[in-house]
C-alpha atoms as a PDB file:
ATOM      1  CA  MET A   1      17.521 -11.419 -36.372  1.00  0.00           C
ATOM      2  CA  ASN A   2      16.855 -10.233 -40.471  1.00  0.00           C
ATOM      3  CA  LEU A   3      13.455 -11.463 -41.296  1.00  0.00           C
ATOM      4  CA  SER A   4      11.961 -10.018 -43.971  1.00  0.00           C
ATOM      5  CA  GLY A   5       9.695 -11.109 -47.612  1.00  0.00           C
ATOM      6  CA  VAL A   6       7.298 -13.917 -47.059  1.00  0.00           C
ATOM      7  CA  LEU A   7       7.452 -16.034 -44.049  1.00  0.00           C
ATOM      8  CA  PHE A   8       6.774 -19.387 -44.877  1.00  0.00           C
ATOM      9  CA  PHE A   9       4.612 -21.507 -42.148  1.00  0.00           C
ATOM     10  CA  PRO A  10       5.217 -25.318 -43.251  1.00  0.00           C
ATOM     11  CA  VAL A  11       2.155 -27.647 -42.472  1.00  0.00           C
ATOM     12  CA  THR A  12       2.998 -30.624 -40.482  1.00  0.00           C
ATOM     13  CA  PRO A  13       2.428 -34.121 -42.873  1.00  0.00           C
ATOM     14  CA  PHE A  14       1.497 -37.303 -41.481  1.00  0.00           C
ATOM     15  CA  ASP A  15       0.981 -40.437 -42.970  1.00  0.00           C
ATOM     16  CA  ALA A  16      -2.152 -42.730 -43.276  1.00  0.00           C
ATOM     17  CA  ASP A  17      -1.872 -44.571 -40.227  1.00  0.00           C
ATOM     18  CA  GLY A  18      -1.229 -40.941 -38.674  1.00  0.00           C
ATOM     19  CA  THR A  19       2.472 -41.066 -37.976  1.00  0.00           C
ATOM     20  CA  LEU A  20       4.711 -38.128 -38.770  1.00  0.00           C
ATOM     21  CA  ALA A  21       5.708 -38.145 -42.459  1.00  0.00           C
ATOM     22  CA  GLU A  22       9.238 -37.090 -42.499  1.00  0.00           C
ATOM     23  CA  GLN A  23      10.292 -37.259 -45.972  1.00  0.00           C
ATOM     24  CA  VAL A  24       7.131 -35.434 -47.409  1.00  0.00           C
ATOM     25  CA  LEU A  25       8.163 -32.999 -44.837  1.00  0.00           C
ATOM     26  CA  ALA A  26      11.631 -32.067 -46.063  1.00  0.00           C
ATOM     27  CA  GLU A  27       9.760 -32.053 -49.570  1.00  0.00           C
ATOM     28  CA  HIS A  28       7.431 -29.596 -48.526  1.00  0.00           C
ATOM     29  CA  VAL A  29      10.050 -26.879 -46.780  1.00  0.00           C
ATOM     30  CA  ARG A  30      12.114 -28.207 -50.229  1.00  0.00           C
ATOM     31  CA  GLN A  31       9.632 -26.864 -52.457  1.00  0.00           C
ATOM     32  CA  GLY A  32       8.628 -23.946 -50.102  1.00  0.00           C
ATOM     33  CA  MET A  33      12.502 -22.961 -49.938  1.00  0.00           C
ATOM     34  CA  GLU A  34      12.687 -22.735 -53.488  1.00  0.00           C
ATOM     35  CA  HIS A  35      10.312 -19.656 -54.120  1.00  0.00           C
ATOM     36  CA  GLY A  36      12.482 -17.810 -51.499  1.00  0.00           C
ATOM     37  CA  PRO A  37      10.998 -16.973 -48.105  1.00  0.00           C
ATOM     38  CA  GLY A  38      12.020 -14.969 -45.401  1.00  0.00           C
ATOM     39  CA  GLY A  39      12.075 -17.537 -42.806  1.00  0.00           C
ATOM     40  CA  VAL A  40      11.160 -21.090 -41.844  1.00  0.00           C
ATOM     41  CA  PHE A  41       7.864 -21.613 -38.869  1.00  0.00           C
ATOM     42  CA  VAL A  42       8.194 -25.283 -38.114  1.00  0.00           C
ATOM     43  CA  ALA A  43       5.472 -26.926 -35.734  1.00  0.00           C
ATOM     44  CA  CYS A  44       3.801 -23.801 -35.244  1.00  0.00           C
ATOM     45  CA  GLY A  45      -0.253 -23.199 -35.933  1.00  0.00           C
ATOM     46  CA  THR A  46      -0.297 -24.000 -39.818  1.00  0.00           C
ATOM     47  CA  GLY A  47       1.976 -27.194 -38.310  1.00  0.00           C
ATOM     48  CA  GLU A  48      -0.629 -28.143 -36.088  1.00  0.00           C
ATOM     49  CA  PHE A  49       1.400 -27.129 -32.724  1.00  0.00           C
ATOM     50  CA  SER A  50      -1.095 -28.222 -30.308  1.00  0.00           C
ATOM     51  CA  ALA A  51      -1.585 -31.702 -31.875  1.00  0.00           C
ATOM     52  CA  LEU A  52       2.132 -32.771 -32.138  1.00  0.00           C
ATOM     53  CA  SER A  53       3.979 -34.855 -29.102  1.00  0.00           C
ATOM     54  CA  GLU A  54       7.052 -33.625 -28.031  1.00  0.00           C
ATOM     55  CA  SER A  55       9.050 -36.223 -29.825  1.00  0.00           C
ATOM     56  CA  GLU A  56       7.414 -35.424 -33.438  1.00  0.00           C
ATOM     57  CA  HIS A  57       7.966 -31.443 -32.782  1.00  0.00           C
ATOM     58  CA  ALA A  58      11.586 -32.499 -32.203  1.00  0.00           C
ATOM     59  CA  ARG A  59      11.955 -34.381 -35.129  1.00  0.00           C
ATOM     60  CA  ALA A  60       9.812 -32.051 -37.564  1.00  0.00           C
ATOM     61  CA  THR A  61      12.124 -29.068 -36.375  1.00  0.00           C
ATOM     62  CA  GLN A  62      15.147 -31.011 -36.970  1.00  0.00           C
ATOM     63  CA  ILE A  63      13.862 -32.500 -40.430  1.00  0.00           C
ATOM     64  CA  ALA A  64      13.871 -28.406 -41.185  1.00  0.00           C
ATOM     65  CA  ALA A  65      16.985 -27.315 -39.896  1.00  0.00           C
ATOM     66  CA  GLN A  66      18.717 -30.022 -42.440  1.00  0.00           C
ATOM     67  CA  VAL A  67      16.540 -28.647 -45.302  1.00  0.00           C
ATOM     68  CA  VAL A  68      16.626 -25.246 -44.392  1.00  0.00           C
ATOM     69  CA  ASP A  69      20.698 -25.072 -43.734  1.00  0.00           C
ATOM     70  CA  GLY A  70      21.208 -21.907 -42.412  1.00  0.00           C
ATOM     71  CA  ARG A  71      19.969 -20.187 -45.268  1.00  0.00           C
ATOM     72  CA  VAL A  72      17.340 -18.060 -43.616  1.00  0.00           C
ATOM     73  CA  PRO A  73      16.163 -17.994 -39.851  1.00  0.00           C
ATOM     74  CA  LEU A  74      14.233 -20.966 -38.759  1.00  0.00           C
ATOM     75  CA  PHE A  75      11.763 -20.738 -36.199  1.00  0.00           C
ATOM     76  CA  SER A  76      10.260 -23.457 -33.842  1.00  0.00           C
ATOM     77  CA  GLY A  77       6.906 -23.265 -32.100  1.00  0.00           C
ATOM     78  CA  ALA A  78       6.773 -23.859 -28.356  1.00  0.00           C
ATOM     79  CA  GLY A  79       4.469 -23.474 -25.526  1.00  0.00           C
ATOM     80  CA  GLY A  80       1.961 -24.677 -23.315  1.00  0.00           C
ATOM     81  CA  PRO A  81       2.987 -26.034 -19.772  1.00  0.00           C
ATOM     82  CA  ILE A  82       6.317 -24.351 -18.715  1.00  0.00           C
ATOM     83  CA  GLY A  83       7.599 -28.102 -18.768  1.00  0.00           C
ATOM     84  CA  THR A  84       6.702 -28.428 -22.225  1.00  0.00           C
ATOM     85  CA  ALA A  85       7.883 -25.216 -23.908  1.00  0.00           C
ATOM     86  CA  LEU A  86      11.351 -25.994 -22.358  1.00  0.00           C
ATOM     87  CA  ASN A  87      11.943 -29.171 -23.445  1.00  0.00           C
ATOM     88  CA  GLN A  88      10.360 -28.247 -26.755  1.00  0.00           C
ATOM     89  CA  ALA A  89      12.429 -25.027 -26.612  1.00  0.00           C
ATOM     90  CA  ARG A  90      15.589 -27.239 -26.043  1.00  0.00           C
ATOM     91  CA  ALA A  91      15.024 -29.535 -28.816  1.00  0.00           C
ATOM     92  CA  ALA A  92      14.704 -27.032 -30.833  1.00  0.00           C
ATOM     93  CA  ARG A  93      18.332 -25.221 -29.999  1.00  0.00           C
ATOM     94  CA  GLU A  94      19.727 -28.842 -30.542  1.00  0.00           C
ATOM     95  CA  ALA A  95      18.186 -29.008 -33.859  1.00  0.00           C
ATOM     96  CA  GLY A  96      19.835 -25.695 -35.018  1.00  0.00           C
ATOM     97  CA  ALA A  97      16.447 -23.747 -34.858  1.00  0.00           C
ATOM     98  CA  ASP A  98      17.307 -19.993 -34.603  1.00  0.00           C
ATOM     99  CA  GLY A  99      14.321 -19.036 -32.803  1.00  0.00           C
ATOM    100  CA  LEU A 100      10.992 -19.761 -31.217  1.00  0.00           C
ATOM    101  CA  LEU A 101       7.395 -18.626 -31.786  1.00  0.00           C
ATOM    102  CA  LEU A 102       5.777 -19.464 -27.841  1.00  0.00           C
ATOM    103  CA  MET A 103       2.074 -20.238 -27.794  1.00  0.00           C
ATOM    104  CA  PRO A 104       0.104 -19.144 -25.586  1.00  0.00           C
ATOM    105  CA  PRO A 105       0.267 -21.472 -22.297  1.00  0.00           C
ATOM    106  CA  TYR A 106      -2.896 -23.208 -21.555  1.00  0.00           C
ATOM    107  CA  LEU A 107      -5.510 -22.760 -18.853  1.00  0.00           C
ATOM    108  CA  ALA A 108      -3.638 -21.567 -15.920  1.00  0.00           C
ATOM    109  CA  GLN A 109      -3.219 -17.660 -15.959  1.00  0.00           C
ATOM    110  CA  GLY A 110      -1.394 -15.372 -13.492  1.00  0.00           C
ATOM    111  CA  PRO A 111      -1.273 -11.812 -13.365  1.00  0.00           C
ATOM    112  CA  GLY A 112       1.459 -10.163 -16.114  1.00  0.00           C
ATOM    113  CA  HIS A 113       4.470 -10.784 -13.477  1.00  0.00           C
ATOM    114  CA  GLY A 114       3.891 -14.873 -13.556  1.00  0.00           C
ATOM    115  CA  PHE A 115       3.704 -14.561 -17.810  1.00  0.00           C
ATOM    116  CA  GLU A 116       6.678 -12.277 -17.882  1.00  0.00           C
ATOM    117  CA  ALA A 117       8.972 -14.917 -15.566  1.00  0.00           C
ATOM    118  CA  TYR A 118       7.459 -17.866 -18.226  1.00  0.00           C
ATOM    119  CA  VAL A 119       8.492 -15.557 -21.261  1.00  0.00           C
ATOM    120  CA  ARG A 120      11.824 -14.950 -19.488  1.00  0.00           C
ATOM    121  CA  ALA A 121      12.729 -18.346 -18.673  1.00  0.00           C
ATOM    122  CA  ILE A 122      11.899 -19.903 -22.350  1.00  0.00           C
ATOM    123  CA  ALA A 123      14.063 -16.499 -23.667  1.00  0.00           C
ATOM    124  CA  GLU A 124      16.709 -18.050 -21.887  1.00  0.00           C
ATOM    125  CA  VAL A 125      17.104 -20.799 -24.290  1.00  0.00           C
ATOM    126  CA  LEU A 126      16.628 -19.343 -27.628  1.00  0.00           C
ATOM    127  CA  PRO A 127      15.105 -15.854 -29.450  1.00  0.00           C
ATOM    128  CA  VAL A 128      11.617 -16.164 -28.447  1.00  0.00           C
ATOM    129  CA  ILE A 129       9.058 -13.477 -30.765  1.00  0.00           C
ATOM    130  CA  VAL A 130       5.394 -14.033 -28.404  1.00  0.00           C
ATOM    131  CA  TYR A 131       2.472 -14.736 -30.238  1.00  0.00           C
ATOM    132  CA  GLN A 132      -0.721 -12.973 -28.985  1.00  0.00           C
ATOM    133  CA  ARG A 133      -4.068 -14.551 -29.271  1.00  0.00           C
ATOM    134  CA  GLY A 134      -6.440 -16.899 -27.410  1.00  0.00           C
ATOM    135  CA  SER A 135      -5.531 -16.399 -23.434  1.00  0.00           C
ATOM    136  CA  VAL A 136      -2.570 -13.732 -24.021  1.00  0.00           C
ATOM    137  CA  VAL A 137      -4.166 -10.160 -24.181  1.00  0.00           C
ATOM    138  CA  LEU A 138      -1.267  -7.441 -23.989  1.00  0.00           C
ATOM    139  CA  GLU A 139      -1.589  -3.813 -23.255  1.00  0.00           C
ATOM    140  CA  PRO A 140       1.459  -1.971 -24.716  1.00  0.00           C
ATOM    141  CA  ASP A 141       3.147  -1.021 -21.423  1.00  0.00           C
ATOM    142  CA  ALA A 142       3.138  -4.929 -20.935  1.00  0.00           C
ATOM    143  CA  VAL A 143       4.624  -5.389 -24.542  1.00  0.00           C
ATOM    144  CA  VAL A 144       6.853  -2.556 -23.344  1.00  0.00           C
ATOM    145  CA  ALA A 145       8.332  -5.005 -20.026  1.00  0.00           C
ATOM    146  CA  LEU A 146       8.630  -8.476 -22.653  1.00  0.00           C
ATOM    147  CA  ALA A 147      10.161  -6.146 -25.109  1.00  0.00           C
ATOM    148  CA  GLY A 148      13.038  -5.446 -21.977  1.00  0.00           C
ATOM    149  CA  ILE A 149      13.773  -9.373 -21.507  1.00  0.00           C
ATOM    150  CA  PRO A 150      17.008 -10.324 -22.900  1.00  0.00           C
ATOM    151  CA  GLY A 151      16.182 -12.652 -25.871  1.00  0.00           C
ATOM    152  CA  VAL A 152      12.318 -11.444 -26.436  1.00  0.00           C
ATOM    153  CA  ILE A 153      12.820 -10.579 -30.480  1.00  0.00           C
ATOM    154  CA  GLY A 154       8.863  -9.667 -31.514  1.00  0.00           C
ATOM    155  CA  LEU A 155       5.621  -9.855 -30.670  1.00  0.00           C
ATOM    156  CA  LYS A 156       3.118 -11.578 -33.211  1.00  0.00           C
ATOM    157  CA  ASP A 157      -0.808  -9.939 -33.927  1.00  0.00           C
ATOM    158  CA  GLY A 158      -3.196 -12.800 -33.562  1.00  0.00           C
ATOM    159  CA  LEU A 159      -6.192 -10.535 -32.552  1.00  0.00           C
ATOM    160  CA  GLY A 160      -6.333  -7.414 -34.761  1.00  0.00           C
ATOM    161  CA  ASP A 161      -7.388  -4.835 -32.461  1.00  0.00           C
ATOM    162  CA  ILE A 162      -5.911  -2.033 -34.499  1.00  0.00           C
ATOM    163  CA  ASP A 163      -5.950   0.278 -32.023  1.00  0.00           C
ATOM    164  CA  ARG A 164      -4.054  -1.819 -29.522  1.00  0.00           C
ATOM    165  CA  MET A 165      -1.400  -2.724 -31.580  1.00  0.00           C
ATOM    166  CA  GLN A 166      -1.021   0.884 -33.084  1.00  0.00           C
ATOM    167  CA  ARG A 167      -0.420   1.932 -29.196  1.00  0.00           C
ATOM    168  CA  THR A 168       1.806  -0.959 -28.480  1.00  0.00           C
ATOM    169  CA  VAL A 169       3.969  -0.386 -31.567  1.00  0.00           C
ATOM    170  CA  LEU A 170       4.190   3.071 -30.651  1.00  0.00           C
ATOM    171  CA  ALA A 171       5.285   2.336 -26.847  1.00  0.00           C
ATOM    172  CA  VAL A 172       7.321  -0.770 -27.825  1.00  0.00           C
ATOM    173  CA  ARG A 173       9.578   1.927 -30.417  1.00  0.00           C
ATOM    174  CA  GLU A 174      10.259   4.474 -28.553  1.00  0.00           C
ATOM    175  CA  LYS A 175      12.417   2.467 -26.183  1.00  0.00           C
ATOM    176  CA  TYR A 176      13.187  -0.634 -28.454  1.00  0.00           C
ATOM    177  CA  PRO A 177      13.247   0.892 -32.430  1.00  0.00           C
ATOM    178  CA  ASP A 178      14.315  -2.776 -33.782  1.00  0.00           C
ATOM    179  CA  PHE A 179      11.813  -5.104 -32.072  1.00  0.00           C
ATOM    180  CA  LEU A 180       9.710  -6.961 -34.721  1.00  0.00           C
ATOM    181  CA  PHE A 181       6.201  -7.029 -35.407  1.00  0.00           C
ATOM    182  CA  PHE A 182       3.808  -9.327 -37.131  1.00  0.00           C
ATOM    183  CA  ASN A 183       0.890  -9.154 -38.928  1.00  0.00           C
ATOM    184  CA  GLY A 184      -0.496 -13.135 -37.110  1.00  0.00           C
ATOM    185  CA  LEU A 185      -3.981 -12.882 -38.277  1.00  0.00           C
ATOM    186  CA  PRO A 186      -5.223 -16.163 -40.126  1.00  0.00           C
ATOM    187  CA  THR A 187      -4.538 -15.205 -44.170  1.00  0.00           C
ATOM    188  CA  ALA A 188      -2.736 -11.986 -42.983  1.00  0.00           C
ATOM    189  CA  GLU A 189      -2.427 -10.810 -46.275  1.00  0.00           C
ATOM    190  CA  LEU A 190      -6.185  -9.573 -46.410  1.00  0.00           C
ATOM    191  CA  THR A 191      -5.645  -7.425 -42.946  1.00  0.00           C
ATOM    192  CA  MET A 192      -2.224  -6.156 -44.394  1.00  0.00           C
ATOM    193  CA  PRO A 193      -3.107  -2.497 -45.807  1.00  0.00           C
ATOM    194  CA  ALA A 194      -4.343  -2.281 -41.883  1.00  0.00           C
ATOM    195  CA  TYR A 195      -1.133  -3.676 -40.633  1.00  0.00           C
ATOM    196  CA  ARG A 196       1.435  -1.391 -42.736  1.00  0.00           C
ATOM    197  CA  GLY A 197      -1.137   2.004 -41.577  1.00  0.00           C
ATOM    198  CA  ILE A 198       0.331   1.828 -38.070  1.00  0.00           C
ATOM    199  CA  GLY A 199       3.663   0.191 -39.278  1.00  0.00           C
ATOM    200  CA  VAL A 200       3.829  -3.341 -39.167  1.00  0.00           C
ATOM    201  CA  GLU A 201       5.154  -4.901 -42.537  1.00  0.00           C
ATOM    202  CA  LEU A 202       5.833  -8.630 -41.618  1.00  0.00           C
ATOM    203  CA  TYR A 203       3.111 -11.241 -41.701  1.00  0.00           C
ATOM    204  CA  SER A 204       3.010 -14.680 -41.420  1.00  0.00           C
ATOM    205  CA  SER A 205       1.596 -16.593 -44.983  1.00  0.00           C
ATOM    206  CA  ALA A 206      -0.651 -19.727 -44.777  1.00  0.00           C
ATOM    207  CA  VAL A 207      -0.929 -18.912 -49.015  1.00  0.00           C
ATOM    208  CA  PHE A 208       2.697 -19.590 -49.088  1.00  0.00           C
ATOM    209  CA  ALA A 209       2.011 -23.144 -47.696  1.00  0.00           C
ATOM    210  CA  PHE A 210       0.596 -24.228 -50.821  1.00  0.00           C
ATOM    211  CA  ALA A 211       0.557 -21.600 -53.334  1.00  0.00           C
ATOM    212  CA  PRO A 212       3.883 -19.506 -52.791  1.00  0.00           C
ATOM    213  CA  GLU A 213       3.166 -17.980 -56.443  1.00  0.00           C
ATOM    214  CA  ILE A 214       0.402 -16.128 -55.432  1.00  0.00           C
ATOM    215  CA  ALA A 215       2.169 -14.932 -52.306  1.00  0.00           C
ATOM    216  CA  LEU A 216       4.739 -13.677 -53.637  1.00  0.00           C
ATOM    217  CA  ALA A 217       2.680 -11.698 -56.591  1.00  0.00           C
ATOM    218  CA  TYR A 218       0.526 -10.288 -53.152  1.00  0.00           C
ATOM    219  CA  LEU A 219       4.080  -9.334 -51.848  1.00  0.00           C
ATOM    220  CA  ASN A 220       5.024  -7.492 -55.097  1.00  0.00           C
ATOM    221  CA  GLY A 221       2.170  -5.608 -55.492  1.00  0.00           C
ATOM    222  CA  ASP A 222      -0.755  -7.475 -57.464  1.00  0.00           C
ATOM    223  CA  GLU A 223      -4.161  -6.204 -55.106  1.00  0.00           C
ATOM    224  CA  ARG A 224      -6.097  -7.788 -57.189  1.00  0.00           C
ATOM    225  CA  LEU A 225      -5.578 -10.535 -55.278  1.00  0.00           C
ATOM    226  CA  LEU A 226      -7.526  -8.882 -52.588  1.00  0.00           C
ATOM    227  CA  THR A 227     -10.476  -8.654 -53.737  1.00  0.00           C
ATOM    228  CA  GLU A 228     -10.584 -12.233 -56.414  1.00  0.00           C
ATOM    229  CA  PHE A 229      -8.539 -14.321 -53.562  1.00  0.00           C
ATOM    230  CA  TYR A 230      -7.444 -13.863 -50.310  1.00  0.00           C
ATOM    231  CA  ALA A 231     -11.219 -12.253 -49.277  1.00  0.00           C
ATOM    232  CA  PRO A 232     -13.551 -15.244 -51.017  1.00  0.00           C
ATOM    233  CA  LEU A 233     -10.231 -17.440 -48.881  1.00  0.00           C
ATOM    234  CA  VAL A 234     -11.535 -16.021 -45.661  1.00  0.00           C
ATOM    235  CA  ARG A 235     -15.336 -16.218 -46.426  1.00  0.00           C
ATOM    236  CA  LEU A 236     -14.283 -19.976 -47.374  1.00  0.00           C
ATOM    237  CA  ARG A 237     -11.757 -20.141 -44.096  1.00  0.00           C
ATOM    238  CA  GLY A 238     -14.784 -18.744 -41.853  1.00  0.00           C
ATOM    239  CA  LYS A 239     -17.392 -21.424 -42.627  1.00  0.00           C
ATOM    240  CA  VAL A 240     -16.166 -23.756 -40.045  1.00  0.00           C
ATOM    241  CA  PRO A 241     -13.838 -24.070 -37.055  1.00  0.00           C
ATOM    242  CA  GLY A 242     -10.230 -25.246 -37.891  1.00  0.00           C
ATOM    243  CA  TYR A 243     -10.286 -24.435 -41.470  1.00  0.00           C
ATOM    244  CA  PRO A 244      -7.275 -21.831 -41.202  1.00  0.00           C
ATOM    245  CA  VAL A 245      -5.166 -24.771 -41.119  1.00  0.00           C
ATOM    246  CA  ALA A 246      -7.625 -27.797 -42.676  1.00  0.00           C
ATOM    247  CA  LEU A 247      -7.756 -25.529 -45.472  1.00  0.00           C
ATOM    248  CA  VAL A 248      -4.118 -24.869 -45.965  1.00  0.00           C
ATOM    249  CA  LYS A 249      -3.528 -28.543 -45.540  1.00  0.00           C
ATOM    250  CA  ALA A 250      -5.812 -29.453 -48.233  1.00  0.00           C
ATOM    251  CA  GLY A 251      -4.271 -26.498 -50.810  1.00  0.00           C
ATOM    252  CA  VAL A 252      -0.677 -28.196 -50.436  1.00  0.00           C
ATOM    253  CA  ARG A 253      -2.903 -31.928 -51.207  1.00  0.00           C
ATOM    254  CA  LEU A 254      -4.529 -30.297 -54.227  1.00  0.00           C
ATOM    255  CA  ARG A 255      -0.705 -28.948 -55.618  1.00  0.00           C
ATOM    256  CA  GLY A 256       0.113 -32.446 -55.578  1.00  0.00           C
ATOM    257  CA  LEU A 257       2.022 -33.353 -52.477  1.00  0.00           C
ATOM    258  CA  ASP A 258      -0.285 -35.581 -50.044  1.00  0.00           C
ATOM    259  CA  VAL A 259       0.909 -34.227 -46.784  1.00  0.00           C
ATOM    260  CA  GLY A 260      -2.377 -36.612 -45.209  1.00  0.00           C
ATOM    261  CA  ALA A 261      -5.141 -35.126 -42.848  1.00  0.00           C
ATOM    262  CA  VAL A 262      -5.309 -33.183 -40.029  1.00  0.00           C
ATOM    263  CA  ARG A 263      -5.290 -34.528 -36.439  1.00  0.00           C
ATOM    264  CA  PRO A 264      -8.603 -34.327 -34.681  1.00  0.00           C
ATOM    265  CA  PRO A 265      -9.917 -32.125 -33.210  1.00  0.00           C
ATOM    266  CA  LEU A 266      -9.641 -30.257 -36.464  1.00  0.00           C
ATOM    267  CA  VAL A 267     -11.568 -31.534 -39.524  1.00  0.00           C
ATOM    268  CA  GLU A 268     -10.715 -32.052 -43.425  1.00  0.00           C
ATOM    269  CA  VAL A 269     -12.433 -30.091 -46.125  1.00  0.00           C
ATOM    270  CA  SER A 270     -15.734 -31.100 -47.509  1.00  0.00           C
ATOM    271  CA  ASP A 271     -15.754 -32.062 -50.887  1.00  0.00           C
ATOM    272  CA  GLU A 272     -17.862 -28.998 -51.595  1.00  0.00           C
ATOM    273  CA  HIS A 273     -15.132 -26.724 -50.133  1.00  0.00           C
ATOM    274  CA  LEU A 274     -12.132 -28.497 -51.036  1.00  0.00           C
ATOM    275  CA  ALA A 275     -14.124 -27.674 -54.936  1.00  0.00           C
ATOM    276  CA  GLU A 276     -14.344 -23.777 -53.830  1.00  0.00           C
ATOM    277  CA  LEU A 277     -10.386 -24.027 -53.012  1.00  0.00           C
ATOM    278  CA  ASP A 278     -10.018 -25.663 -56.255  1.00  0.00           C
ATOM    279  CA  GLU A 279     -11.473 -22.983 -57.920  1.00  0.00           C
ATOM    280  CA  LEU A 280     -10.047 -20.400 -55.672  1.00  0.00           C
ATOM    281  CA  ILE A 281      -6.149 -21.395 -56.255  1.00  0.00           C
ATOM    282  CA  LYS A 282      -6.259 -21.335 -60.266  1.00  0.00           C
ATOM    283  CA  THR A 283      -8.042 -17.511 -60.020  1.00  0.00           C
ATOM    284  CA  GLY A 284      -5.254 -16.899 -57.919  1.00  0.00           C
ATOM    285  CA  LEU A 285      -2.614 -18.316 -59.730  1.00  0.00           C
ATOM    286  CA  ASP A 286      -3.869 -17.037 -63.539  1.00  0.00           C
ATOM    287  CA  LEU A 287      -3.737 -13.416 -61.468  1.00  0.00           C
ATOM    288  CA  ALA A 288       0.057 -14.080 -60.542  1.00  0.00           C
ATOM    289  CA  ALA A 289       1.325 -15.358 -63.800  1.00  0.00           C
ATOM    290  CA  SER A 290      -0.446 -12.429 -65.828  1.00  0.00           C
END
């Protein structure tokens, strides 16, 4: 599967009454597609995956599939209890998604072969990128075993343990050279110099959701953005739990598309932090245009 360039993780818009804002989602994805992402990942972490019902998840995937229309690979989130994950996987397949970003199962933890069985069952429905974060912390030999499962095509790292990832990349590529690795840390651009150093070129860009101009300028080599935009954004992101999603949604609103509020337990960005985000976006856009 050809995934390259900036990977677009749309937010999930909600109306004032809290329901899925279908037309706004379609417009959000359409606007993102105008900037040429290498892939679209709908109803994933930035899309408040854990806050969506199964029917909302299915509908969001359907809408994204209609807009993307096969122009780039489309992935949908899946995870949690095995029954829920399988339902999400089947709905994504019916909608026309190309693959799944597999979130960690909740609470229940078994031995390694138990997690392999969980992944195997879902990968029988659609190709899977395993998301390493939270309760899923994998040793290199465990990733080698997962890479050998038909349908498991990649690993997205949300831990940031560079030593572990280097050992994992070396071990997996020795047997499976086409296996995909992704930097999945929040505001991944800031850590991409480190990930590139261990051979990981793909990353998820939350910034692309609200400022694709900035994300593309960084991809094209404007390192000024690391100091003047991304580092301050990471500092702002760290001020309140849940801001990695709430700031992105606020950024989309600041750019003119009303995608509504985040769902609990996430909270809205404070007025003070919203003003700071607005200034950061203006700085980033000025740098991207210069």
